[in-house]
Amino acid sequence: MIPLKVENQFAFSDKDRNIDVYIKREDLIHPFVSGNKFRKLKYNLAEAKKQNFKTLLTFGGAFSNHIAAVAFAGKAEGFKTVGIIRGDELSEKIKDNPTLKFASENGMHFEFVSREMYRNKTDESFLLSMKEKFGDFYLIPEGGTNELAVKGCEEILTEEDKNFNFIACAVGTGGTIAGIIKSSLPNQQVLGFPALKGDFLQNEIRNFAEETNWQLIDGFEFGGYGKVTTELIVFMNDFYAETQILLDPIYTAKMVFGVRSLIEKGFFPDNTKILLIHTGGIQGIDGMNQLLEKKKLPKINRND
Ligand SMILES: *Cc1c(COP(=O)(O)O)cnc(C)c1O
């Protein structure tokens, strides 16, 4: 399912200071499924198969890259899939929501729950009721992060990336960066740009990775998870015009914006090579553009 090698592409540079920035195009793994979500599912699906499960069950919001990925990968590997979706008002709107529409077309069954119930989604009693409804299932956590997911993300960096001094990636639950940290070299620095505010992330990452050559850079959340500003959209559109590389508004745009700002502030030494990880998330653009249109705000350009 995953190509063995994903290209690194030149993105931009600061010529005066000899800083070169490349981007690993994990987004090209699939037009609708985030690269890192595939990687997180790889060993989980193998384990589910090994344990003879026929059904995968997971959780997510209405724009979730993870929901889209489980639906698609589950179908490709012959599983029935169930998505517990946050927000019971959405059950009427599957056709209007690009993520849910895609997941549904790939055979996912939905269980829409209130925001309140969603908070208790991993309680024993709720999971039991789901077992009664859908039969036994292999449970994949929200966002897909567990030990096997981190193992899959260790395959993002390869031998040819060893000459980069810094590796930057967006952070949601922390599983992706944990895998990257584990496969990075001790002399490389891994920078994580959280897409949401919260102090829990440091510990989440430490649970999976013992290495210490990493740090989280706060301040580029643009209002929090799923939120965007016009400044961010303008940045994305400029970046797209310059490089022909489409970023996603929830994760990768905030990370690339962050790296650009750090370069401007002199964070990086001269003669540095930086590798950005484009984790994907492109499937979320259409849903975000629907919201931006409603609010009469500038939209994300795409002509692919
Ligand atoms: C889910 C996601 C992330 C965050 O990954 P985590 O492992 O949850 O930190 C980053 N980028 C994209 C495009 C994603 O879909």
XYZ file of C-alpha atoms and ligand atoms in Angstrom:
319
model
C 0.000 0.000 0.000
C 2.844 2.410 0.803
C 5.529 3.078 -1.801
C 8.938 2.183 -0.451
C 10.377 5.577 -1.142
C 8.804 9.030 -0.950
C 10.594 11.881 -2.737
C 12.205 14.796 -0.958
C 11.556 17.938 -2.957
C 13.312 21.297 -2.702
C 10.944 23.851 -1.140
C 12.811 27.127 -0.487
C 16.065 28.547 0.804
C 17.661 31.464 2.595
C 20.595 32.036 0.264
C 22.399 34.606 2.422
C 22.680 32.146 5.242
C 22.838 28.961 3.208
C 19.748 27.406 4.741
C 18.052 24.896 2.440
C 14.573 23.574 3.092
C 13.303 20.342 1.540
C 9.927 18.690 1.945
C 9.207 14.972 2.138
C 6.103 14.411 0.039
C 4.237 11.890 2.199
C 1.124 13.649 0.930
C 1.661 11.992 -2.442
C 1.119 8.524 -0.964
C -2.584 8.961 -1.699
C -4.704 11.930 -2.905
C -7.298 11.469 -0.188
C -5.547 9.596 2.590
C -2.882 11.304 4.733
C 0.504 9.647 4.406
C 1.106 9.448 8.123
C -2.309 7.875 8.708
C -1.416 5.064 6.308
C 1.836 4.546 8.158
C 0.037 4.453 11.486
C -2.388 1.837 10.184
C 0.125 -0.466 8.520
C 1.114 -2.605 11.529
C -2.281 -2.218 13.200
C -4.051 -3.777 10.245
C -1.483 -6.572 10.141
C -2.112 -7.208 13.843
C -5.903 -7.147 13.386
C -5.538 -9.717 10.607
C -3.257 -11.876 12.688
C -5.808 -11.859 15.498
C -8.541 -12.743 12.991
C -10.638 -9.614 13.431
C -13.051 -8.818 10.605
C -14.023 -5.336 11.781
C -12.082 -2.171 12.652
C -13.655 0.413 14.919
C -12.339 3.903 15.527
C -13.319 7.481 16.430
C -13.086 10.917 14.893
C -14.560 14.301 14.071
C -16.332 15.277 10.864
C -13.151 16.377 9.071
C -10.872 13.680 10.429
C -8.011 12.508 8.214
C -7.892 9.415 10.385
C -11.529 8.478 9.661
C -10.899 8.796 5.913
C -7.762 6.671 6.220
C -9.375 3.865 8.235
C -12.279 3.663 5.783
C -9.992 3.468 2.772
C -7.261 1.217 4.178
C -9.819 -0.998 5.909
C -11.657 -1.578 2.669
C -8.443 -2.229 0.764
C -7.460 -4.888 3.314
C -10.898 -6.521 3.457
C -12.159 -5.230 6.812
C -15.579 -3.930 7.723
C -15.086 -0.481 9.291
C -17.053 1.436 11.908
C -16.524 5.117 12.665
C -17.813 6.663 15.892
C -18.369 10.270 14.829
C -18.387 13.268 17.165
C -21.635 15.252 16.768
C -25.052 13.619 16.282
C -26.281 16.486 14.071
C -24.013 15.164 11.316
C -26.055 12.052 10.590
C -28.202 14.118 8.210
C -25.218 15.684 6.476
C -23.081 12.815 5.251
C -23.463 13.818 1.623
C -22.504 17.449 2.300
C -19.365 16.619 4.229
C -16.452 15.572 1.974
C -14.738 13.454 4.645
C -17.833 11.523 5.699
C -18.917 11.125 2.100
C -15.551 9.611 1.194
C -15.589 7.297 4.221
C -19.147 6.221 3.496
C -18.342 5.518 -0.151
C -15.533 3.307 1.086
C -17.980 1.271 3.121
C -17.596 2.757 6.592
C -20.564 2.375 8.950
C -21.161 5.381 11.164
C -22.339 5.747 14.709
C -23.056 9.419 15.392
C -22.850 10.402 19.032
C -23.346 13.638 20.956
C -20.290 15.608 22.005
C -21.005 14.595 25.561
C -21.160 10.904 24.755
C -18.042 11.220 22.601
C -16.086 12.184 25.700
C -16.913 8.753 27.162
C -16.224 6.853 23.968
C -13.625 4.551 25.480
C -15.714 3.571 28.530
C -16.232 -0.156 28.883
C -20.039 0.182 28.785
C -20.032 2.200 25.554
C -17.639 -0.211 23.840
C -19.776 -3.135 24.962
C -22.850 -1.563 23.383
C -20.860 -1.145 20.157
C -19.882 -4.834 20.289
C -23.538 -5.770 20.589
C -24.348 -3.606 17.596
C -21.432 -4.333 15.250
C -19.880 -7.563 16.562
C -16.337 -7.968 17.821
C -13.818 -5.411 16.548
C -10.185 -4.353 16.588
C -10.104 -0.968 18.282
C -7.974 1.798 16.811
C -7.682 4.881 19.061
C -8.729 8.387 18.002
C -6.034 9.769 15.709
C -4.634 6.261 15.354
C -1.760 6.564 17.809
C -0.511 3.486 19.645
C 2.706 1.484 19.817
C 2.176 -0.127 16.387
C 1.368 3.247 14.843
C 4.642 4.675 16.110
C 6.442 1.657 14.634
C 4.909 2.476 11.243
C 6.024 6.099 11.512
C 9.606 4.992 12.131
C 9.618 4.222 8.402
C 9.097 7.858 7.374
C 12.785 8.749 7.635
C 15.182 6.754 5.489
C 18.884 6.430 4.861
C 18.881 9.318 2.398
C 17.645 11.749 5.077
C 20.734 11.418 7.249
C 22.282 14.672 6.049
C 19.488 16.896 7.323
C 20.261 18.833 10.508
C 16.641 19.529 11.423
C 13.442 17.618 10.751
C 10.133 19.423 11.242
C 6.686 17.928 11.455
C 3.173 18.812 12.577
C 1.903 17.297 15.811
C -1.628 16.185 16.706
C -1.562 13.232 19.098
C 2.236 12.919 18.883
C 2.442 9.451 17.330
C 3.982 10.573 14.074
C 6.723 12.660 15.644
C 7.466 9.850 18.126
C 8.227 7.525 15.197
C 10.353 10.170 13.520
C 12.276 10.817 16.736
C 12.948 7.106 17.178
C 14.416 6.759 13.707
C 16.296 10.082 13.681
C 20.058 10.219 14.240
C 21.380 11.594 17.544
C 22.908 14.623 15.812
C 19.606 15.566 14.165
C 17.079 17.832 15.914
C 13.396 17.035 15.494
C 11.020 19.993 15.798
C 7.318 19.435 16.391
C 4.680 22.078 15.699
C 1.516 21.297 17.668
C -1.759 21.943 15.848
C -3.466 22.326 19.202
C -2.641 23.866 22.557
C -1.957 21.671 25.547
C 0.737 20.519 27.922
C -0.108 16.822 27.657
C 1.796 16.380 24.394
C 5.311 16.300 25.869
C 4.368 13.321 28.017
C 2.524 11.570 25.197
C 5.647 11.715 23.060
C 7.903 10.629 25.940
C 5.677 7.583 26.429
C 6.736 6.364 23.001
C 10.235 7.782 22.500
C 13.103 7.899 25.003
C 15.373 10.019 22.837
C 15.878 13.669 23.784
C 16.877 15.263 20.452
C 13.514 16.971 19.954
C 11.435 19.909 21.058
C 7.934 21.241 20.558
C 7.568 24.762 19.214
C 4.463 26.487 20.532
C 2.817 29.591 19.167
C 1.819 28.424 15.686
C -1.571 26.915 16.565
C -3.483 29.790 14.902
C -6.239 29.725 17.500
C -6.280 25.984 18.128
C -7.180 22.690 16.544
C -9.108 23.047 13.297
C -8.969 26.849 13.436
C -7.437 28.986 10.715
C -6.813 32.692 10.159
C -6.766 34.697 6.953
C -3.021 35.159 7.474
C -2.578 31.376 7.365
C -4.717 30.977 4.236
C -2.803 33.751 2.456
C 0.453 32.026 3.454
C -0.795 28.689 2.063
C -1.835 30.277 -1.200
C 1.509 32.089 -1.583
C 3.385 28.876 -0.814
C 1.305 26.993 -3.376
C 1.911 29.636 -6.035
C 5.651 29.548 -5.318
C 6.226 25.796 -5.043
C 3.132 24.088 -6.538
C 2.915 22.215 -3.233
C -0.521 22.150 -1.626
C -0.478 22.276 2.178
C -3.359 21.397 4.481
C -4.870 24.028 6.802
C -5.056 21.909 9.990
C -1.492 20.617 10.261
C 1.154 21.117 7.618
C 0.481 24.798 6.821
C 0.968 25.720 10.486
C 4.234 23.766 10.592
C 5.650 25.292 7.400
C 4.586 28.765 8.543
C 6.358 28.055 11.834
C 9.601 26.988 10.168
C 9.561 30.090 7.953
C 9.090 32.297 11.013
C 11.922 30.581 12.871
C 14.241 31.133 9.897
C 13.323 34.821 9.887
C 13.963 35.053 13.625
C 17.438 33.492 13.259
C 16.569 30.296 15.129
C 18.605 28.101 12.782
C 22.399 28.353 12.403
C 23.927 29.150 8.996
C 24.645 26.254 6.634
C 21.670 24.215 7.769
C 19.564 21.667 5.927
C 15.974 21.338 7.088
C 13.542 18.585 6.120
C 9.817 19.312 6.428
C 7.533 16.294 6.623
C 4.420 16.841 4.498
C 2.143 14.421 6.337
C -0.802 14.998 3.973
C -4.238 16.147 5.091
C -5.217 17.313 1.613
C -8.642 15.661 1.947
C -9.580 18.294 4.543
C -9.253 21.235 2.155
C -12.678 20.950 0.548
C -14.428 20.819 3.918
C -12.436 23.816 5.143
C -13.254 25.750 1.964
C -16.968 25.126 2.572
C -16.588 26.731 6.008
C -14.527 29.645 4.677
C -17.083 30.289 1.952
C -19.884 30.416 4.513
C -17.907 32.943 6.515
C -17.081 34.900 3.334
C -13.346 34.542 3.998
C -10.571 33.918 1.453
C -10.425 30.285 0.348
C -7.568 27.861 -0.173
C -6.508 27.804 -3.812
C -6.142 24.507 -5.582
C -6.091 23.778 -9.264
C -5.273 20.089 -9.199
C -3.072 13.300 11.950
C -2.152 14.207 11.235
C -1.018 14.772 11.841
C -0.694 14.544 13.285
O -0.253 13.256 13.534
P -0.143 12.730 15.020
O 0.493 11.418 14.894
O -1.547 12.639 15.561
O 0.657 13.709 15.807
C -0.201 15.585 11.088
N -0.492 15.852 9.798
C -1.565 15.352 9.184
C -1.823 15.711 7.786
C -2.432 14.504 9.871
O -3.512 14.015 9.245
